[in-house]
Every structure is written in structure tokens, then in C-alpha cells.
CSV table of C-alpha atoms and ligand atoms in Angstrom, one decimal:
chain,number,residue,atom,x,y,z
O,1,MET,CA,-17.6,-0.8,-3.2
O,2,GLN,CA,-16.4,-3.9,-2.1
O,3,LEU,CA,-15.4,-7.0,-4.1
O,4,THR,CA,-17.2,-10.2,-4.0
O,5,PRO,CA,-15.4,-13.4,-3.1
O,6,GLU,CA,-16.1,-14.4,-6.6
O,7,GLN,CA,-14.5,-11.3,-7.8
O,8,GLN,CA,-11.5,-11.7,-5.6
O,9,ALA,CA,-10.8,-15.6,-6.8
O,10,ARG,CA,-11.1,-14.3,-10.5
O,11,PHE,CA,-8.5,-11.3,-9.5
O,12,GLU,CA,-6.2,-13.9,-7.8
O,13,ASP,CA,-6.6,-15.9,-11.1
O,14,GLU,CA,-6.4,-13.8,-13.7
O,15,GLY,CA,-4.7,-10.7,-12.3
O,16,TYR,CA,-7.7,-8.2,-13.4
O,17,LEU,CA,-11.3,-7.2,-13.2
O,18,PHE,CA,-13.4,-5.7,-15.6
O,19,PHE,CA,-16.5,-3.5,-14.7
O,20,PRO,CA,-18.4,-2.3,-18.1
O,21,GLY,CA,-20.2,0.8,-17.5
O,22,LEU,CA,-19.6,1.4,-13.8
O,23,PHE,CA,-19.5,5.3,-14.0
O,24,THR,CA,-22.2,6.9,-15.8
O,25,ALA,CA,-22.7,8.9,-18.8
O,26,ASP,CA,-23.1,12.1,-16.9
O,27,GLU,CA,-19.9,11.4,-14.2
O,28,THR,CA,-17.7,10.2,-17.3
O,29,ARG,CA,-18.7,13.6,-19.2
O,30,THR,CA,-17.7,15.7,-15.9
O,31,LEU,CA,-13.9,14.2,-16.5
O,32,ALA,CA,-14.1,13.9,-20.5
O,33,GLN,CA,-14.8,17.5,-20.8
O,34,ALA,CA,-11.9,18.7,-18.7
O,35,VAL,CA,-9.4,17.0,-21.0
O,36,PRO,CA,-8.6,19.1,-24.1
O,37,GLU,CA,-8.0,21.9,-22.0
O,38,LEU,CA,-5.5,19.9,-19.9
O,39,TYR,CA,-4.0,18.5,-23.1
O,40,ALA,CA,-3.5,22.0,-24.7
O,41,ARG,CA,-1.2,23.1,-21.9
O,42,ARG,CA,2.5,23.3,-22.7
O,43,GLU,CA,3.8,21.9,-19.6
O,44,ALA,CA,6.2,19.1,-18.9
O,45,TYR,CA,3.2,16.9,-17.3
O,46,ASN,CA,2.0,16.4,-21.0
O,47,VAL,CA,4.3,13.8,-23.0
O,48,ARG,CA,3.4,14.2,-26.5
O,49,GLU,CA,3.6,11.3,-29.2
O,50,LYS,CA,7.1,10.8,-30.6
O,51,GLY,CA,7.4,13.5,-33.6
O,52,ARG,CA,3.8,14.6,-32.9
O,53,ASP,CA,2.1,16.9,-31.4
O,54,ALA,CA,-0.9,14.7,-30.0
O,55,VAL,CA,-0.6,14.0,-26.0
O,56,ARG,CA,0.3,10.5,-25.1
O,57,THR,CA,0.0,10.8,-21.4
O,58,ASN,CA,-0.8,13.5,-19.1
O,59,PHE,CA,0.7,13.2,-15.7
O,60,ALA,CA,-0.8,14.4,-12.5
O,61,ALA,CA,-3.9,15.9,-13.2
O,62,HIS,CA,-5.3,15.1,-9.6
O,63,LEU,CA,-3.0,18.0,-8.5
O,64,TYR,CA,-4.2,20.7,-10.5
O,65,SER,CA,-7.7,19.9,-12.1
O,66,GLU,CA,-10.9,19.4,-9.8
O,67,PRO,CA,-12.8,16.7,-11.6
O,68,PHE,CA,-9.7,14.6,-11.4
O,69,ALA,CA,-8.7,15.5,-8.0
O,70,LYS,CA,-12.4,14.0,-7.2
O,71,LEU,CA,-11.8,11.1,-9.1
O,72,ALA,CA,-8.3,10.2,-7.3
O,73,ARG,CA,-10.6,10.2,-4.3
O,74,HIS,CA,-13.5,8.3,-5.5
O,75,PRO,CA,-14.6,5.2,-3.4
O,76,ARG,CA,-15.6,2.9,-6.6
O,77,MET,CA,-11.7,3.3,-7.6
O,78,ILE,CA,-10.0,3.6,-3.9
O,79,GLU,CA,-12.1,0.9,-1.9
O,80,PRO,CA,-11.5,-2.1,-4.0
O,81,VAL,CA,-7.8,-1.7,-4.3
O,82,GLN,CA,-7.7,-1.0,-0.6
O,83,SER,CA,-9.4,-4.1,0.4
O,84,LEU,CA,-7.3,-6.2,-2.2
O,85,LEU,CA,-4.1,-4.7,-0.6
O,86,GLY,CA,-5.4,-4.7,2.8
O,87,GLU,CA,-3.6,-1.4,3.6
O,88,GLN,CA,-4.0,2.3,3.2
O,89,LEU,CA,-3.1,3.8,-0.3
O,90,TYR,CA,-1.0,6.9,-1.7
O,91,MET,CA,-1.0,7.6,-5.3
O,92,HIS,CA,2.3,6.9,-6.9
O,93,GLN,CA,1.2,7.7,-10.5
O,94,PHE,CA,-1.7,9.5,-12.0
O,95,LYS,CA,-1.9,9.9,-15.6
O,96,ILE,CA,-4.7,10.5,-18.8
O,97,ASN,CA,-3.4,8.5,-21.9
O,98,GLY,CA,-4.8,9.8,-25.0
O,99,LYS,CA,-4.1,7.1,-27.8
O,100,MET,CA,-5.8,9.9,-29.8
O,101,ALA,CA,-7.4,8.9,-33.0
O,102,PHE,CA,-5.2,8.5,-35.9
O,103,GLU,CA,-2.0,9.4,-33.9
O,104,GLY,CA,-2.0,7.2,-30.4
O,105,ASP,CA,1.1,5.3,-30.4
O,106,VAL,CA,1.7,1.4,-29.2
O,107,TRP,CA,2.4,0.8,-25.2
O,108,GLN,CA,5.0,-2.1,-25.5
O,109,TRP,CA,4.7,-5.3,-23.7
O,110,HIS,CA,5.5,-4.8,-20.0
O,111,GLN,CA,4.6,-5.2,-16.3
O,112,ASP,CA,4.0,-1.8,-14.4
O,113,TYR,CA,6.1,-2.9,-11.6
O,114,GLY,CA,9.2,-3.7,-13.5
O,115,THR,CA,9.4,0.0,-14.1
O,116,TRP,CA,8.1,0.8,-10.6
O,117,LEU,CA,11.0,-1.6,-9.4
O,118,ASN,CA,13.8,-0.6,-11.6
O,119,ASP,CA,13.5,3.3,-11.7
O,120,ASP,CA,11.7,4.1,-8.5
O,121,MET,CA,12.8,1.3,-6.1
O,122,MET,CA,9.7,0.4,-5.1
O,123,PRO,CA,10.0,-2.4,-2.6
O,124,THR,CA,7.2,-4.9,-3.5
O,125,GLU,CA,4.6,-5.5,-5.9
O,126,ARG,CA,1.9,-4.4,-3.5
O,127,ALA,CA,0.6,-1.7,-5.8
O,128,MET,CA,-2.0,-1.7,-8.3
O,129,ASN,CA,-3.5,0.1,-11.4
O,130,ILE,CA,-7.2,1.1,-11.8
O,131,ALA,CA,-8.3,2.6,-15.0
O,132,ILE,CA,-11.7,4.4,-16.2
O,133,PHE,CA,-12.6,4.7,-20.1
O,134,LEU,CA,-13.3,8.3,-21.0
O,135,ASP,CA,-14.6,7.1,-24.4
O,136,ASP,CA,-16.0,3.9,-25.6
O,137,VAL,CA,-13.2,1.2,-26.3
O,138,THR,CA,-13.7,-1.2,-29.2
O,139,GLU,CA,-11.4,-3.7,-31.2
O,140,TYR,CA,-10.3,-0.4,-33.4
O,141,ASN,CA,-9.0,2.1,-31.3
O,142,GLY,CA,-6.0,0.5,-29.5
O,143,PRO,CA,-7.6,-1.7,-26.3
O,144,LEU,CA,-5.6,-2.9,-23.7
O,145,MET,CA,-4.5,-6.2,-24.1
O,146,PHE,CA,-3.6,-8.6,-21.0
O,147,ILE,CA,-2.1,-12.0,-20.6
O,148,PRO,CA,-4.2,-13.5,-18.2
O,149,GLY,CA,-2.7,-15.1,-15.0
O,150,SER,CA,1.0,-13.7,-16.1
O,151,HIS,CA,1.0,-11.7,-12.9
O,152,LYS,CA,1.9,-15.2,-11.3
O,153,LYS,CA,5.3,-14.8,-12.7
O,154,GLY,CA,6.3,-12.0,-10.3
O,155,VAL,CA,8.9,-9.8,-12.1
O,156,VAL,CA,9.9,-11.0,-15.5
O,157,ALA,CA,12.9,-10.4,-17.6
O,158,ALA,CA,12.8,-7.0,-19.1
O,159,SER,CA,15.1,-4.3,-20.9
O,160,HIS,CA,14.9,-0.5,-20.6
O,161,ASP,CA,13.3,0.6,-24.3
O,162,LEU,CA,14.1,4.4,-24.9
O,163,SER,CA,13.7,4.6,-28.5
O,164,THR,CA,10.3,2.8,-29.8
O,165,THR,CA,8.0,5.6,-28.4
O,166,SER,CA,8.2,8.9,-26.7
O,167,TYR,CA,8.1,8.0,-23.3
O,168,PRO,CA,10.7,5.3,-21.8
O,169,LEU,CA,9.5,1.9,-20.6
O,170,TRP,CA,11.0,-1.5,-19.3
O,171,THR,CA,9.9,-3.9,-21.8
O,172,VAL,CA,9.5,-7.7,-22.4
O,173,ASP,CA,10.8,-9.6,-25.3
O,174,ASN,CA,8.8,-11.4,-27.7
O,175,GLU,CA,10.2,-14.8,-27.1
O,176,LEU,CA,8.8,-14.4,-23.3
O,177,ILE,CA,5.4,-12.7,-24.5
O,178,ARG,CA,5.3,-15.9,-27.1
O,179,GLN,CA,5.7,-18.4,-24.1
O,180,LEU,CA,3.5,-16.7,-21.6
O,181,VAL,CA,0.7,-16.4,-23.9
O,182,ALA,CA,1.0,-20.1,-25.1
O,183,ARG,CA,1.0,-20.7,-21.3
O,184,ALA,CA,-2.3,-18.9,-20.6
O,185,GLY,CA,-4.0,-20.7,-23.8
O,186,GLY,CA,-2.4,-19.5,-26.9
O,187,ALA,CA,-5.5,-18.4,-29.4
O,188,HIS,CA,-7.7,-19.5,-27.0
O,189,GLY,CA,-7.6,-17.4,-24.3
O,190,GLY,CA,-4.0,-16.4,-24.2
O,191,ILE,CA,-4.7,-12.5,-24.5
O,192,ALA,CA,-7.6,-10.8,-23.0
O,193,SER,CA,-8.5,-7.3,-24.3
O,194,PRO,CA,-11.4,-5.9,-22.2
O,195,LYS,CA,-13.7,-3.7,-24.1
O,196,GLY,CA,-16.8,-1.4,-23.3
O,197,PRO,CA,-18.6,1.8,-23.0
O,198,ALA,CA,-17.3,5.1,-21.5
O,199,GLY,CA,-17.1,4.8,-17.6
O,200,SER,CA,-15.9,1.2,-17.9
O,201,MET,CA,-13.2,0.6,-15.2
O,202,ILE,CA,-10.2,-2.0,-15.1
O,203,LEU,CA,-8.4,-3.0,-12.2
O,204,PHE,CA,-5.2,-5.0,-12.8
O,205,HIS,CA,-2.2,-6.5,-10.7
O,206,SER,CA,1.2,-4.4,-11.1
O,207,CYS,CA,2.7,-7.6,-12.2
O,208,LEU,CA,0.0,-8.3,-15.1
O,209,VAL,CA,1.9,-8.3,-18.4
O,210,HIS,CA,0.0,-5.9,-21.0
O,211,ALA,CA,0.2,-3.9,-24.1
O,212,SER,CA,-1.4,-2.0,-26.7
O,213,GLY,CA,-1.7,-1.3,-30.2
O,214,SER,CA,-1.7,1.9,-32.0
O,215,ASN,CA,-4.8,3.6,-32.7
O,216,LEU,CA,-5.5,4.0,-36.5
O,217,SER,CA,-9.3,4.8,-36.0
O,218,PRO,CA,-10.7,7.8,-36.1
O,219,PHE,CA,-11.9,7.3,-32.2
O,220,ASN,CA,-9.9,8.7,-29.5
O,221,ARG,CA,-9.6,6.2,-26.5
O,222,VAL,CA,-8.8,8.4,-23.6
O,223,ALA,CA,-8.6,6.5,-20.2
O,224,VAL,CA,-7.4,7.7,-16.6
O,225,TYR,CA,-5.3,5.0,-15.0
O,226,LEU,CA,-4.4,5.5,-11.2
O,227,SER,CA,-1.3,3.4,-10.0
O,228,LEU,CA,-2.1,2.9,-6.1
O,229,CYS,CA,0.5,2.0,-3.6
O,230,ALA,CA,0.4,0.5,-0.5
O,231,VAL,CA,1.8,3.2,2.0
O,232,SER,CA,4.2,0.9,3.6
O,233,ASN,CA,5.5,0.1,0.0
O,234,HIS,CA,6.7,3.6,-0.7
O,235,ILE,CA,9.2,4.1,-3.3
O,236,ARG,CA,12.9,4.7,-2.1
O,237,ARG,CA,14.4,6.6,-5.2
O,238,HIS,CA,13.5,9.6,-6.8
O,239,LYS,CA,15.3,8.9,-10.5
O,240,ARG,CA,11.8,10.0,-12.3
O,241,PRO,CA,10.3,13.6,-11.7
O,242,GLU,CA,7.7,14.0,-9.1
O,243,TYR,CA,5.0,14.7,-11.5
O,244,ILE,CA,5.6,11.1,-12.8
O,245,ALA,CA,6.5,9.1,-9.6
O,246,HIS,CA,5.0,11.1,-6.3
O,247,ARG,CA,6.8,11.4,-3.4
O,248,ASP,CA,3.7,12.2,-1.1
O,249,PHE,CA,2.8,9.2,0.5
O,250,THR,CA,-0.1,10.3,2.8
O,251,PRO,CA,-2.8,8.0,2.8
O,252,ILE,CA,-5.9,8.6,0.3
O,253,THR,CA,-9.3,9.5,2.3
O,254,CYS,CA,-12.2,8.9,-0.3
O,255,LEU,CA,-15.1,11.2,-1.0
O,256,PRO,CA,-18.7,10.5,-1.2
O,257,ASP,CA,-19.7,7.9,-4.2
O,258,ASP,CA,-21.6,11.3,-5.5
O,259,CYS,CA,-18.4,13.2,-5.9
O,260,LEU,CA,-18.5,13.6,-9.7
O,261,LEU,CA,-21.3,15.2,-9.5
O,262,LYS,CA,-21.6,17.4,-6.5
O,263,HIS,CA,-19.3,20.0,-5.1
O,264,TYR,CA,-16.6,18.7,-2.9
O,265,ALA,CA,-13.6,21.1,-1.8
O,266,VAL,CA,-10.3,19.3,-3.0
O,267,ASP,CA,-6.7,20.5,-2.5
O,268,LEU,CA,-5.0,21.6,-5.7
O,269,PRO,CA,-1.6,22.3,-4.6
O,270,TRP,CA,-0.1,22.4,-8.4
O,271,LYS,CA,-3.4,24.4,-10.0
O,272,ASN,CA,-0.9,27.6,-10.7
O,273,GLY,CA,1.9,25.6,-12.5
O,274,LEU,CA,4.3,22.8,-11.4
O,275,PRO,CA,6.6,23.5,-8.5
O,276,ALA,CA,10.6,23.6,-9.2
O,277,SER,CA,10.7,20.7,-6.8
O,278,ALA,CA,8.4,18.4,-9.0
O,279,LEU,CA,11.0,18.5,-11.7
O,280,GLN,CA,13.8,17.7,-9.4
O,281,THR,CA,15.1,14.2,-9.5
O,282,SER,CA,17.9,12.4,-7.6
O,283,LEU,CA,19.7,8.7,-8.1
O,284,GLU,CA,20.1,8.5,-4.3
O,285,GLU,CA,18.3,6.2,-2.4
O,286,MET,CA,16.1,7.5,0.2
O,287,ALA,CA,16.5,6.8,4.2
G,1,SIN,C1,0.1,1.6,-19.6
G,1,SIN,O1,0.5,0.4,-20.0
G,1,SIN,O2,0.4,2.3,-18.9
G,1,SIN,C2,-1.1,2.1,-21.1
G,1,SIN,C3,-1.5,1.4,-22.0
G,1,SIN,C4,-2.4,2.0,-22.4
G,1,SIN,O3,-2.9,3.0,-22.1
G,1,SIN,O4,-2.8,1.6,-23.4
G,2,MN,MN1,1.5,-0.2,-18.0
């Protein structure tokens, strides 16, 4: 899937693109059906909400679940990012965020590249997020919020929040958020919140400042995030375990566009459980 010049210009300007209903209901169902069994597993790769059983984030399903292994090679997800970055990509992180009904907690204001730089020593911002909704996303179930154009600021000041939620994040303080939102248009366009049916896709810049509120509605808001990095920009430090920040920098090769609905052989290296190496960490800088 190629981006039009208008889409490329909008991405440069706003830092994200929204594709409502890009995947069909049949395609989305093959993914959504696999989630409850993955979330039920008692494995390190399921991070639960603070003090609760609900899964906040499942990591690395593309290495042990067939439908997600196919999604990780889907041309509608990989090709637009590849053309924007002008280089082959590897999977830096793969997550299925729950934001479950009544229990899904906030994601504080942050830039993803802030975490990838500070924790993983990713050299530059040449990486991108691309997300697909597995549930309808509405104003009620904790939609993502973006500050349009905030990616143009590069890396902004952040502090390491280890206490607000169950998942550590480099977060941006309220005063800076106030300024960024004011500069982006304040109450008139300073925050954008793409909402749409299951199967919608969002592509966003690794420096785009974003957040989401808690989900007090009775509707789940499951979404899959692929964090794709230009191969030459691979991480240089393995402070976080491999199931969170991957160490295999092999370029992704796409499957055909119908891959979610047909059988294609995919490699599932972690299908029999996490290897011990996936839990190891190191503060050493890699050569
Ligand atoms: C994220 O920022 O990584 C996740 C935000 C969300 O799922 O709402
Ligand atoms: Mn994020």
C-alpha cells in the first residue's frame, strides 16, 4: 500500500495518518479471536494493570501466535512505513494493548522515541508506530490523543515514571503539554483523537506526543501496535528484555495482501514458550 503525495504531506505536517476501516471485519476477526487465549497465559509477556488481572499490554505475539505473525508482515502495515523511512524495517516492539472495559488504565503523555532513546539507545527517531484497532474506538473507551505537529519538536524533556501505572514510561510534564497543545491550536485542534470501527489503522511518528485516558466504559478497546525501526537505526543497548525491545534486526519481508484470510507459513520461534535469553538484560552498550 503506497501513500499519496497528499498523505505524505499531511504526515509531515501533523505527524500521523488515520485510515478508518482499512481492514475488513473478516480480517479483524481472525486477530481479535486469538486475543483472549493469549491474555489468559501466565507469562512475563503479559503485563497486567496495576493491582488487577486485566492485561494492559501483551508483548511479542508475532513470535508465538500465527495470526499476529502474519499481521507483522502485512503489506498494509509495513509498506507505508517503509516508504516514509526509505529503508527496510525490523520489528522493534510488537504489542496488543487491552484497555479493557472498566479496567483499562491511562497512558500518560509521552513520545515513544523518548523511551526508545533513553532505555534502548536507538540512535535517531527513524522509527514509527502503526496501530490497528481490534474493537470499535469511540469517545467512551479511552481513544488515543495526539498533539498534532508535536513531532516537529524532536525529543522533548521527559522523566521516568515508575509509579503511575504498571508499565514504566518516560513521560512529559503537564506544563509542557499545556504549551504544546496551545501551540497546536488549543481548544481548536490542539488535540486530535482518531476514532473509528475495528479494522481502522493509525500511523504515527515516533516523536508525536500522545496519551490516552482510562476506559470506564463497558467496551474493550483492544489495539495492536507495531513499532517499526529502520534497520540501520537498530538499538544499541539491551537494558529491557528482548520480549519488549527486540534484538533481531532482520529486515521484514511482506506476505501477500490476503494473508490474514489465507494460509501462509510463518515462523513462530517462541511458540513453545519464552527462551531464557528473552528475559536477559544488559546495561552494556552493544558494539
Ligand atoms: C502507547 O502509547 O504505547 C499506547 C497508548 C494506548 O494504547 O492508548
Ligand atoms: Mn506510546
